[in-house]
Amino acid sequence: FAISGALCAAVSHAILTPLEVVKTKVQMEPEANVVDVVKETFSMGPTALFRGIGPTAAGFFVGGSMSFGLTELFRRLFAETVGPSNAVLYEVPIVISASIAAVIFACIGVVPFEAVRIKLQSDDNFADGLVGGFQRLSEENGLVGFYEGLGAILFKEIPFALCKFAVFDAACSQIYDRYPAAREALTTALIVSVIGGAISGAVSAIVSHPADTVLTTLYSGGEGGGDGTGDNENDVDRSDLLAAVRRITDERGVQGLFAGLVPRMIFAASLLALEFLLYDYLKVLLGVSPDDLGQYLDVLGTFDDDADETISTLVSPYNINPTSVQLFRSKS
């Protein structure tokens, strides 16, 4: 799960870097037209649209492994803690709790890379790439400076993660309820993942966008952001999120918190559609297939009641709680 999550997050974020660049520039200049921003960026050369791809890919390789891997881990741990019957009854709260726990760890891994990415995309003269960006940010703010925006990124990523997994699960469940045959083939299952990912991405973008605007403003040193030290009247301390929100709303109005929402919705919908597509496909390639799990349960459902030892042996490679299988058999 962790390897699948790392690869899908890194690849999908890297591919969609141009949308992230446009979104970041629109947030810095909310009065600017998206088309004008794209034209301006292209005028600096096509490679300008992929500025920041280094920290983006590296950061989300780390964050993706933690986000997807730990979400699956915590989801199983929480389900085993409450017991099989409660795990079914409280599936959504378990998914949400697992997502929150995982995203906290993921943010710790991602935030230094995000700091460099925002600097690179908002200031064309900041540095040449990942290594240069890390060196300059370290020289200017020290190692602690990489984590000054941790509160802001948690403020952004927690609501995003809540929607990301909860809405995805809900959307896919609704589709499978209406079209049960979609589970039968890998192609249709992947199509469902794409649709569910796109829906969850759009919703997640709306819910978390104000925090994303605050994060961009704080790290970019743009309007209301300064250098993040809080040393002058035009500067906002990165640790003071409420002050940053007040500054943005005072200067731009409430709508300023939603600057760049449309490109970010497109970005997030594309991102999660691609992420979940790659995630599910990679799980199949790595032998972590829902079809394999279904076949195991179908076989186990035919066992006699005295086959507990056989159940434990067969399910061990899949980290399945034998008690859950016994509950399945009792309902079969």
mmCIF file of C-alpha atoms in Angstrom:
data_model
loop_
_atom_site.group_PDB
_atom_site.id
_atom_site.type_symbol
_atom_site.label_atom_id
_atom_site.label_comp_id
_atom_site.label_asym_id
_atom_site.label_seq_id
_atom_site.Cartn_x
_atom_site.Cartn_y
_atom_site.Cartn_z
ATOM 1 C CA PHE A 1 0.000 0.000 0.000
ATOM 2 C CA ALA A 2 2.783 2.440 0.912
ATOM 3 C CA ILE A 3 4.744 1.753 -2.292
ATOM 4 C CA SER A 4 1.595 2.027 -4.414
ATOM 5 C CA GLY A 5 0.669 5.293 -2.678
ATOM 6 C CA ALA A 6 4.167 6.752 -3.057
ATOM 7 C CA LEU A 7 4.356 5.996 -6.784
ATOM 8 C CA CYS A 8 0.830 7.126 -7.644
ATOM 9 C CA ALA A 9 1.124 10.382 -5.655
ATOM 10 C CA ALA A 10 4.549 11.284 -7.063
ATOM 11 C CA VAL A 11 3.650 10.506 -10.685
ATOM 12 C CA SER A 12 0.212 12.144 -10.644
ATOM 13 C CA HIS A 13 1.445 15.334 -8.936
ATOM 14 C CA ALA A 14 4.397 15.578 -11.316
ATOM 15 C CA ILE A 15 2.166 15.204 -14.392
ATOM 16 C CA LEU A 16 -0.208 17.902 -13.127
ATOM 17 C CA THR A 17 2.506 20.390 -12.126
ATOM 18 C CA PRO A 18 1.360 22.927 -14.820
ATOM 19 C CA LEU A 19 -2.061 23.209 -13.158
ATOM 20 C CA GLU A 20 -0.383 23.696 -9.778
ATOM 21 C CA VAL A 21 1.830 26.445 -11.230
ATOM 22 C CA VAL A 22 -1.175 28.292 -12.693
ATOM 23 C CA LYS A 23 -3.177 27.899 -9.469
ATOM 24 C CA THR A 24 -0.313 29.274 -7.356
ATOM 25 C CA LYS A 25 0.171 32.308 -9.622
ATOM 26 C CA VAL A 26 -3.572 33.061 -9.639
ATOM 27 C CA GLN A 27 -3.604 32.929 -5.832
ATOM 28 C CA MET A 28 -0.782 35.473 -5.794
ATOM 29 C CA GLU A 29 -2.609 37.703 -8.284
ATOM 30 C CA PRO A 30 -6.341 37.100 -7.669
ATOM 31 C CA GLU A 31 -7.334 39.841 -10.110
ATOM 32 C CA ALA A 32 -5.494 38.088 -12.932
ATOM 33 C CA ASN A 33 -7.311 36.013 -15.561
ATOM 34 C CA VAL A 34 -6.404 32.318 -15.685
ATOM 35 C CA VAL A 35 -5.855 32.477 -19.453
ATOM 36 C CA ASP A 36 -3.564 35.494 -19.045
ATOM 37 C CA VAL A 37 -1.563 33.666 -16.381
ATOM 38 C CA VAL A 38 -1.113 30.670 -18.697
ATOM 39 C CA LYS A 39 -0.006 32.945 -21.564
ATOM 40 C CA GLU A 40 2.415 34.815 -19.319
ATOM 41 C CA THR A 41 3.905 31.561 -18.030
ATOM 42 C CA PHE A 42 4.261 30.177 -21.550
ATOM 43 C CA SER A 43 6.001 33.378 -22.621
ATOM 44 C CA MET A 44 8.818 32.424 -20.258
ATOM 45 C CA GLY A 45 9.160 29.092 -22.052
ATOM 46 C CA PRO A 46 7.131 25.850 -21.853
ATOM 47 C CA THR A 47 9.383 24.555 -19.082
ATOM 48 C CA ALA A 48 8.066 27.318 -16.814
ATOM 49 C CA LEU A 49 4.823 25.334 -16.488
ATOM 50 C CA PHE A 50 6.808 22.516 -14.881
ATOM 51 C CA ARG A 51 8.694 24.749 -12.464
ATOM 52 C CA GLY A 52 8.811 23.096 -9.052
ATOM 53 C CA ILE A 53 8.373 19.579 -10.404
ATOM 54 C CA GLY A 54 11.372 18.349 -8.369
ATOM 55 C CA PRO A 55 10.063 19.162 -4.884
ATOM 56 C CA THR A 56 6.556 18.209 -6.035
ATOM 57 C CA ALA A 57 7.524 14.681 -7.083
ATOM 58 C CA ALA A 58 9.909 14.108 -4.172
ATOM 59 C CA GLY A 59 7.556 15.538 -1.565
ATOM 60 C CA PHE A 60 4.539 13.551 -2.646
ATOM 61 C CA PHE A 61 6.549 10.363 -2.998
ATOM 62 C CA VAL A 62 7.187 10.723 0.741
ATOM 63 C CA GLY A 63 3.696 12.034 1.510
ATOM 64 C CA GLY A 64 1.924 9.492 -0.681
ATOM 65 C CA SER A 65 3.632 6.560 0.985
ATOM 66 C CA MET A 66 2.551 7.868 4.385
ATOM 67 C CA SER A 67 -0.931 9.000 3.387
ATOM 68 C CA PHE A 68 -2.051 5.848 1.570
ATOM 69 C CA GLY A 69 0.024 3.376 3.566
ATOM 70 C CA LEU A 70 -0.849 4.702 7.010
ATOM 71 C CA THR A 71 -4.504 5.219 6.089
ATOM 72 C CA GLU A 72 -4.776 1.510 5.237
ATOM 73 C CA LEU A 73 -2.815 0.583 8.372
ATOM 74 C CA PHE A 74 -4.860 2.747 10.744
ATOM 75 C CA ARG A 75 -8.078 1.677 9.028
ATOM 76 C CA ARG A 76 -7.312 -1.970 9.779
ATOM 77 C CA LEU A 77 -6.112 -1.257 13.310
ATOM 78 C CA PHE A 78 -9.228 0.779 14.139
ATOM 79 C CA ALA A 79 -11.502 -1.863 12.576
ATOM 80 C CA GLU A 80 -9.883 -4.629 14.608
ATOM 81 C CA THR A 81 -10.100 -2.500 17.752
ATOM 82 C CA VAL A 82 -13.874 -1.934 17.507
ATOM 83 C CA GLY A 83 -14.592 -5.497 16.316
ATOM 84 C CA PRO A 84 -16.021 -6.878 13.042
ATOM 85 C CA SER A 85 -19.664 -5.928 13.593
ATOM 86 C CA ASN A 86 -18.861 -2.347 14.675
ATOM 87 C CA ALA A 87 -16.352 -2.022 11.834
ATOM 88 C CA VAL A 88 -19.194 -2.500 9.359
ATOM 89 C CA LEU A 89 -21.560 -0.239 11.310
ATOM 90 C CA TYR A 90 -19.053 2.607 11.732
ATOM 91 C CA GLU A 91 -17.186 2.289 8.445
ATOM 92 C CA VAL A 92 -17.248 6.018 7.598
ATOM 93 C CA PRO A 93 -16.002 7.245 11.030
ATOM 94 C CA ILE A 94 -13.226 4.650 10.860
ATOM 95 C CA VAL A 95 -12.164 5.860 7.394
ATOM 96 C CA ILE A 96 -12.226 9.493 8.553
ATOM 97 C CA SER A 97 -10.251 8.756 11.738
ATOM 98 C CA ALA A 98 -7.671 6.748 9.798
ATOM 99 C CA SER A 99 -7.336 9.567 7.237
ATOM 100 C CA ILE A 100 -6.749 12.206 9.921
ATOM 101 C CA ALA A 101 -4.139 10.105 11.715
ATOM 102 C CA ALA A 102 -2.307 9.344 8.459
ATOM 103 C CA VAL A 103 -2.355 12.894 7.092
ATOM 104 C CA ILE A 104 -0.695 14.289 10.218
ATOM 105 C CA PHE A 105 2.341 12.084 9.591
ATOM 106 C CA ALA A 106 2.195 12.764 5.842
ATOM 107 C CA CYS A 107 2.228 16.532 6.387
ATOM 108 C CA ILE A 108 5.369 16.290 8.484
ATOM 109 C CA GLY A 109 7.062 14.590 5.549
ATOM 110 C CA VAL A 110 5.645 16.872 2.846
ATOM 111 C CA VAL A 111 5.902 20.372 4.354
ATOM 112 C CA PRO A 112 9.625 21.020 3.623
ATOM 113 C CA PHE A 113 9.095 20.113 -0.034
ATOM 114 C CA GLU A 114 5.934 22.239 -0.223
ATOM 115 C CA ALA A 115 7.834 25.214 1.180
ATOM 116 C CA VAL A 116 10.413 24.915 -1.593
ATOM 117 C CA ARG A 117 7.765 24.267 -4.271
ATOM 118 C CA ILE A 118 5.756 27.384 -3.426
ATOM 119 C CA LYS A 119 8.908 29.514 -3.360
ATOM 120 C CA LEU A 120 9.984 28.211 -6.765
ATOM 121 C CA GLN A 121 6.573 28.685 -8.381
ATOM 122 C CA SER A 122 5.864 32.128 -6.922
ATOM 123 C CA ASP A 123 9.360 33.584 -7.439
ATOM 124 C CA ASP A 124 11.036 32.773 -10.755
ATOM 125 C CA ASN A 125 14.381 33.983 -9.396
ATOM 126 C CA PHE A 126 14.329 32.059 -6.118
ATOM 127 C CA ALA A 127 16.418 29.054 -7.206
ATOM 128 C CA ASP A 128 16.998 26.659 -10.104
ATOM 129 C CA GLY A 129 15.410 23.555 -8.619
ATOM 130 C CA LEU A 130 14.958 21.216 -5.677
ATOM 131 C CA VAL A 131 18.533 21.238 -4.362
ATOM 132 C CA GLY A 132 19.055 24.958 -4.901
ATOM 133 C CA GLY A 133 15.688 25.720 -3.311
ATOM 134 C CA PHE A 134 16.501 23.685 -0.225
ATOM 135 C CA GLN A 135 19.897 25.355 0.088
ATOM 136 C CA ARG A 136 18.555 28.899 -0.182
ATOM 137 C CA LEU A 137 15.612 28.311 2.157
ATOM 138 C CA SER A 138 17.965 26.708 4.671
ATOM 139 C CA GLU A 139 20.365 29.632 4.467
ATOM 140 C CA GLU A 140 17.601 32.210 4.874
ATOM 141 C CA ASN A 141 15.468 30.559 7.576
ATOM 142 C CA GLY A 142 17.443 27.612 8.938
ATOM 143 C CA LEU A 143 16.059 24.097 9.282
ATOM 144 C CA VAL A 144 13.231 25.307 11.504
ATOM 145 C CA GLY A 145 12.025 27.493 8.636
ATOM 146 C CA PHE A 146 10.968 24.441 6.657
ATOM 147 C CA TYR A 147 8.361 23.629 9.304
ATOM 148 C CA GLU A 148 7.062 27.130 10.066
ATOM 149 C CA GLY A 149 4.108 26.420 7.799
ATOM 150 C CA LEU A 150 3.225 23.064 9.351
ATOM 151 C CA GLY A 151 0.110 24.479 11.006
ATOM 152 C CA ALA A 152 -1.059 25.941 7.709
ATOM 153 C CA ILE A 153 -0.517 22.732 5.770
ATOM 154 C CA LEU A 154 -2.360 20.705 8.434
ATOM 155 C CA PHE A 155 -5.188 23.245 8.222
ATOM 156 C CA LYS A 156 -5.257 22.517 4.478
ATOM 157 C CA GLU A 157 -4.582 18.791 4.297
ATOM 158 C CA ILE A 158 -6.822 17.475 7.105
ATOM 159 C CA PRO A 159 -10.108 18.625 5.502
ATOM 160 C CA PHE A 160 -8.750 17.576 2.093
ATOM 161 C CA ALA A 161 -7.948 14.081 3.386
ATOM 162 C CA LEU A 162 -11.337 13.794 5.110
ATOM 163 C CA CYS A 163 -13.084 14.367 1.793
ATOM 164 C CA LYS A 164 -10.490 12.536 -0.272
ATOM 165 C CA PHE A 165 -11.091 9.091 1.199
ATOM 166 C CA ALA A 166 -14.632 9.492 2.585
ATOM 167 C CA VAL A 167 -16.124 10.946 -0.626
ATOM 168 C CA PHE A 168 -14.172 8.476 -2.772
ATOM 169 C CA ASP A 169 -15.496 5.511 -0.779
ATOM 170 C CA ALA A 170 -19.036 6.919 -0.813
ATOM 171 C CA ALA A 171 -18.970 7.664 -4.552
ATOM 172 C CA CYS A 172 -17.591 4.242 -5.457
ATOM 173 C CA SER A 173 -20.093 2.502 -3.169
ATOM 174 C CA GLN A 174 -22.977 4.343 -4.846
ATOM 175 C CA ILE A 175 -21.719 3.368 -8.294
ATOM 176 C CA TYR A 176 -21.222 -0.284 -7.314
ATOM 177 C CA ASP A 177 -24.683 -0.373 -5.704
ATOM 178 C CA ARG A 178 -26.207 0.762 -8.994
ATOM 179 C CA TYR A 179 -23.913 -1.322 -11.220
ATOM 180 C CA PRO A 180 -22.745 -4.396 -9.257
ATOM 181 C CA ALA A 181 -21.262 -5.948 -12.410
ATOM 182 C CA ALA A 182 -18.617 -3.187 -12.440
ATOM 183 C CA ARG A 183 -16.747 -5.108 -9.736
ATOM 184 C CA GLU A 184 -16.235 -8.111 -11.970
ATOM 185 C CA ALA A 185 -13.603 -6.775 -14.386
ATOM 186 C CA LEU A 186 -10.429 -4.821 -13.750
ATOM 187 C CA THR A 187 -11.206 -2.304 -16.515
ATOM 188 C CA THR A 188 -14.619 -1.326 -15.153
ATOM 189 C CA ALA A 189 -13.286 -1.265 -11.585
ATOM 190 C CA LEU A 190 -10.561 1.177 -12.664
ATOM 191 C CA ILE A 191 -13.160 3.345 -14.432
ATOM 192 C CA VAL A 192 -15.111 3.498 -11.173
ATOM 193 C CA SER A 193 -11.898 4.544 -9.399
ATOM 194 C CA VAL A 194 -11.406 7.374 -11.911
ATOM 195 C CA ILE A 195 -14.974 8.646 -11.473
ATOM 196 C CA GLY A 196 -14.825 8.355 -7.687
ATOM 197 C CA GLY A 197 -11.453 10.104 -7.629
ATOM 198 C CA ALA A 198 -12.660 12.992 -9.791
ATOM 199 C CA ILE A 199 -15.712 13.551 -7.598
ATOM 200 C CA SER A 200 -13.714 13.399 -4.379
ATOM 201 C CA GLY A 201 -11.081 15.737 -5.825
ATOM 202 C CA ALA A 202 -13.554 18.445 -6.760
ATOM 203 C CA VAL A 203 -15.279 18.305 -3.364
ATOM 204 C CA SER A 204 -11.981 18.196 -1.482
ATOM 205 C CA ALA A 205 -10.702 21.245 -3.381
ATOM 206 C CA ILE A 206 -13.736 23.329 -2.423
ATOM 207 C CA VAL A 207 -13.554 22.366 1.252
ATOM 208 C CA SER A 208 -9.814 22.940 1.658
ATOM 209 C CA HIS A 209 -9.183 25.828 -0.727
ATOM 210 C CA PRO A 210 -9.216 28.726 1.781
ATOM 211 C CA ALA A 211 -6.445 26.998 3.726
ATOM 212 C CA ASP A 212 -4.521 26.388 0.490
ATOM 213 C CA THR A 213 -4.708 30.115 -0.285
ATOM 214 C CA VAL A 214 -3.414 30.957 3.191
ATOM 215 C CA LEU A 215 -0.537 28.473 2.815
ATOM 216 C CA THR A 216 0.471 29.884 -0.570
ATOM 217 C CA THR A 217 0.343 33.455 0.717
ATOM 218 C CA LEU A 218 2.427 32.700 3.806
ATOM 219 C CA TYR A 219 5.212 30.876 1.993
ATOM 220 C CA SER A 220 5.310 32.962 -1.176
ATOM 221 C CA GLY A 221 5.995 36.275 0.515
ATOM 222 C CA GLY A 222 3.291 37.840 -1.633
ATOM 223 C CA GLU A 223 0.352 39.999 -0.676
ATOM 224 C CA GLY A 224 -0.108 39.747 3.032
ATOM 225 C CA GLY A 225 2.632 37.173 3.298
ATOM 226 C CA GLY A 226 5.921 39.021 3.623
ATOM 227 C CA ASP A 227 8.853 36.814 4.541
ATOM 228 C CA GLY A 228 6.905 34.943 7.196
ATOM 229 C CA THR A 229 8.828 36.288 10.203
ATOM 230 C CA GLY A 230 6.287 38.827 11.378
ATOM 231 C CA ASP A 231 9.003 41.474 11.813
ATOM 232 C CA ASN A 232 7.257 44.303 9.989
ATOM 233 C CA GLU A 233 3.751 45.675 9.614
ATOM 234 C CA ASN A 234 3.301 44.227 6.135
ATOM 235 C CA ASP A 235 4.360 40.781 7.227
ATOM 236 C CA VAL A 236 2.391 37.876 8.721
ATOM 237 C CA ASP A 237 3.990 35.317 11.011
ATOM 238 C CA ARG A 238 3.559 31.868 9.405
ATOM 239 C CA SER A 239 2.510 30.441 12.751
ATOM 240 C CA ASP A 240 -0.391 32.933 13.082
ATOM 241 C CA LEU A 241 -3.018 31.534 10.725
ATOM 242 C CA LEU A 242 -5.841 33.779 11.958
ATOM 243 C CA ALA A 243 -3.756 36.883 11.293
ATOM 244 C CA ALA A 244 -3.091 35.623 7.772
ATOM 245 C CA VAL A 245 -6.789 35.006 7.159
ATOM 246 C CA ARG A 246 -7.653 38.500 8.454
ATOM 247 C CA ARG A 247 -5.018 40.091 6.230
ATOM 248 C CA ILE A 248 -6.314 38.287 3.120
ATOM 249 C CA THR A 249 -9.966 39.115 3.799
ATOM 250 C CA ASP A 250 -9.166 42.757 4.661
ATOM 251 C CA GLU A 251 -7.235 43.281 1.433
ATOM 252 C CA ARG A 252 -9.196 41.066 -0.976
ATOM 253 C CA GLY A 253 -12.502 40.326 0.749
ATOM 254 C CA VAL A 254 -13.798 36.858 1.579
ATOM 255 C CA GLN A 255 -13.581 35.941 -2.092
ATOM 256 C CA GLY A 256 -9.827 36.338 -1.767
ATOM 257 C CA LEU A 257 -9.731 33.056 0.133
ATOM 258 C CA PHE A 258 -11.113 31.345 -2.973
ATOM 259 C CA ALA A 259 -8.699 32.847 -5.494
ATOM 260 C CA GLY A 260 -7.623 30.176 -7.947
ATOM 261 C CA LEU A 261 -10.455 27.815 -6.981
ATOM 262 C CA VAL A 262 -11.372 26.788 -10.537
ATOM 263 C CA PRO A 263 -7.870 25.675 -11.590
ATOM 264 C CA ARG A 264 -7.451 23.948 -8.228
ATOM 265 C CA MET A 265 -10.757 22.065 -8.664
ATOM 266 C CA ILE A 266 -9.589 20.930 -12.091
ATOM 267 C CA PHE A 267 -6.211 20.053 -10.596
ATOM 268 C CA ALA A 268 -7.670 18.136 -7.638
ATOM 269 C CA ALA A 269 -10.264 16.280 -9.718
ATOM 270 C CA SER A 270 -7.591 15.260 -12.236
ATOM 271 C CA LEU A 271 -5.135 14.477 -9.462
ATOM 272 C CA LEU A 272 -7.347 12.151 -7.446
ATOM 273 C CA ALA A 273 -8.768 10.479 -10.554
ATOM 274 C CA LEU A 274 -5.208 9.736 -11.643
ATOM 275 C CA GLU A 275 -4.054 8.880 -8.114
ATOM 276 C CA PHE A 276 -6.766 6.334 -7.412
ATOM 277 C CA LEU A 277 -6.454 4.878 -10.922
ATOM 278 C CA LEU A 278 -2.716 4.354 -10.463
ATOM 279 C CA TYR A 279 -3.155 3.273 -6.845
ATOM 280 C CA ASP A 280 -5.650 0.528 -7.662
ATOM 281 C CA TYR A 281 -3.674 -0.580 -10.736
ATOM 282 C CA LEU A 282 -0.402 -0.696 -8.808
ATOM 283 C CA LYS A 283 -2.064 -2.727 -6.051
ATOM 284 C CA VAL A 284 -2.982 -5.285 -8.683
ATOM 285 C CA LEU A 285 0.572 -5.299 -10.089
ATOM 286 C CA LEU A 286 2.006 -5.702 -6.597
ATOM 287 C CA GLY A 287 -0.420 -8.500 -5.746
ATOM 288 C CA VAL A 288 -2.726 -6.483 -3.472
ATOM 289 C CA SER A 289 -5.867 -7.027 -5.510
ATOM 290 C CA PRO A 290 -9.477 -6.701 -4.311
ATOM 291 C CA ASP A 291 -10.276 -9.593 -6.686
ATOM 292 C CA ASP A 292 -7.805 -11.828 -4.870
ATOM 293 C CA LEU A 293 -9.401 -10.896 -1.556
ATOM 294 C CA GLY A 294 -12.849 -11.653 -2.916
ATOM 295 C CA GLN A 295 -11.733 -15.071 -4.127
ATOM 296 C CA TYR A 296 -10.245 -15.849 -0.713
ATOM 297 C CA LEU A 297 -13.486 -14.953 1.020
ATOM 298 C CA ASP A 298 -15.553 -16.954 -1.482
ATOM 299 C CA VAL A 299 -13.441 -20.031 -0.787
ATOM 300 C CA LEU A 300 -13.394 -19.481 2.955
ATOM 301 C CA GLY A 301 -17.175 -19.136 2.997
ATOM 302 C CA THR A 302 -17.451 -22.813 1.978
ATOM 303 C CA PHE A 303 -15.292 -24.149 4.841
ATOM 304 C CA ASP A 304 -16.637 -26.168 7.740
ATOM 305 C CA ASP A 305 -16.854 -24.536 11.141
ATOM 306 C CA ASP A 306 -13.830 -26.500 12.402
ATOM 307 C CA ALA A 307 -11.486 -25.005 9.777
ATOM 308 C CA ASP A 308 -10.196 -22.132 11.943
ATOM 309 C CA GLU A 309 -6.578 -23.214 11.687
ATOM 310 C CA THR A 310 -6.799 -23.377 7.888
ATOM 311 C CA ILE A 311 -8.384 -19.915 7.808
ATOM 312 C CA SER A 312 -5.565 -18.413 9.858
ATOM 313 C CA THR A 313 -2.973 -19.936 7.535
ATOM 314 C CA LEU A 314 -4.616 -18.751 4.314
ATOM 315 C CA VAL A 315 -5.411 -15.189 5.347
ATOM 316 C CA SER A 316 -2.051 -14.427 6.949
ATOM 317 C CA PRO A 317 -0.413 -13.144 3.705
ATOM 318 C CA TYR A 318 -3.222 -10.585 3.398
ATOM 319 C CA ASN A 319 -3.093 -9.324 7.002
ATOM 320 C CA ILE A 320 -6.765 -10.190 7.432
ATOM 321 C CA ASN A 321 -8.137 -10.773 10.888
ATOM 322 C CA PRO A 322 -9.357 -14.424 10.995
ATOM 323 C CA THR A 323 -12.239 -13.272 13.225
ATOM 324 C CA SER A 324 -13.517 -11.107 10.371
ATOM 325 C CA VAL A 325 -13.476 -14.100 8.055
ATOM 326 C CA GLN A 326 -15.356 -16.186 10.613
ATOM 327 C CA LEU A 327 -17.989 -13.448 10.796
ATOM 328 C CA PHE A 328 -18.204 -13.513 6.990
ATOM 329 C CA ARG A 329 -18.672 -17.288 7.017
ATOM 330 C CA SER A 330 -21.398 -17.064 9.626
ATOM 331 C CA LYS A 331 -23.341 -14.664 7.373
ATOM 332 C CA SER A 332 -22.787 -16.696 4.190
#
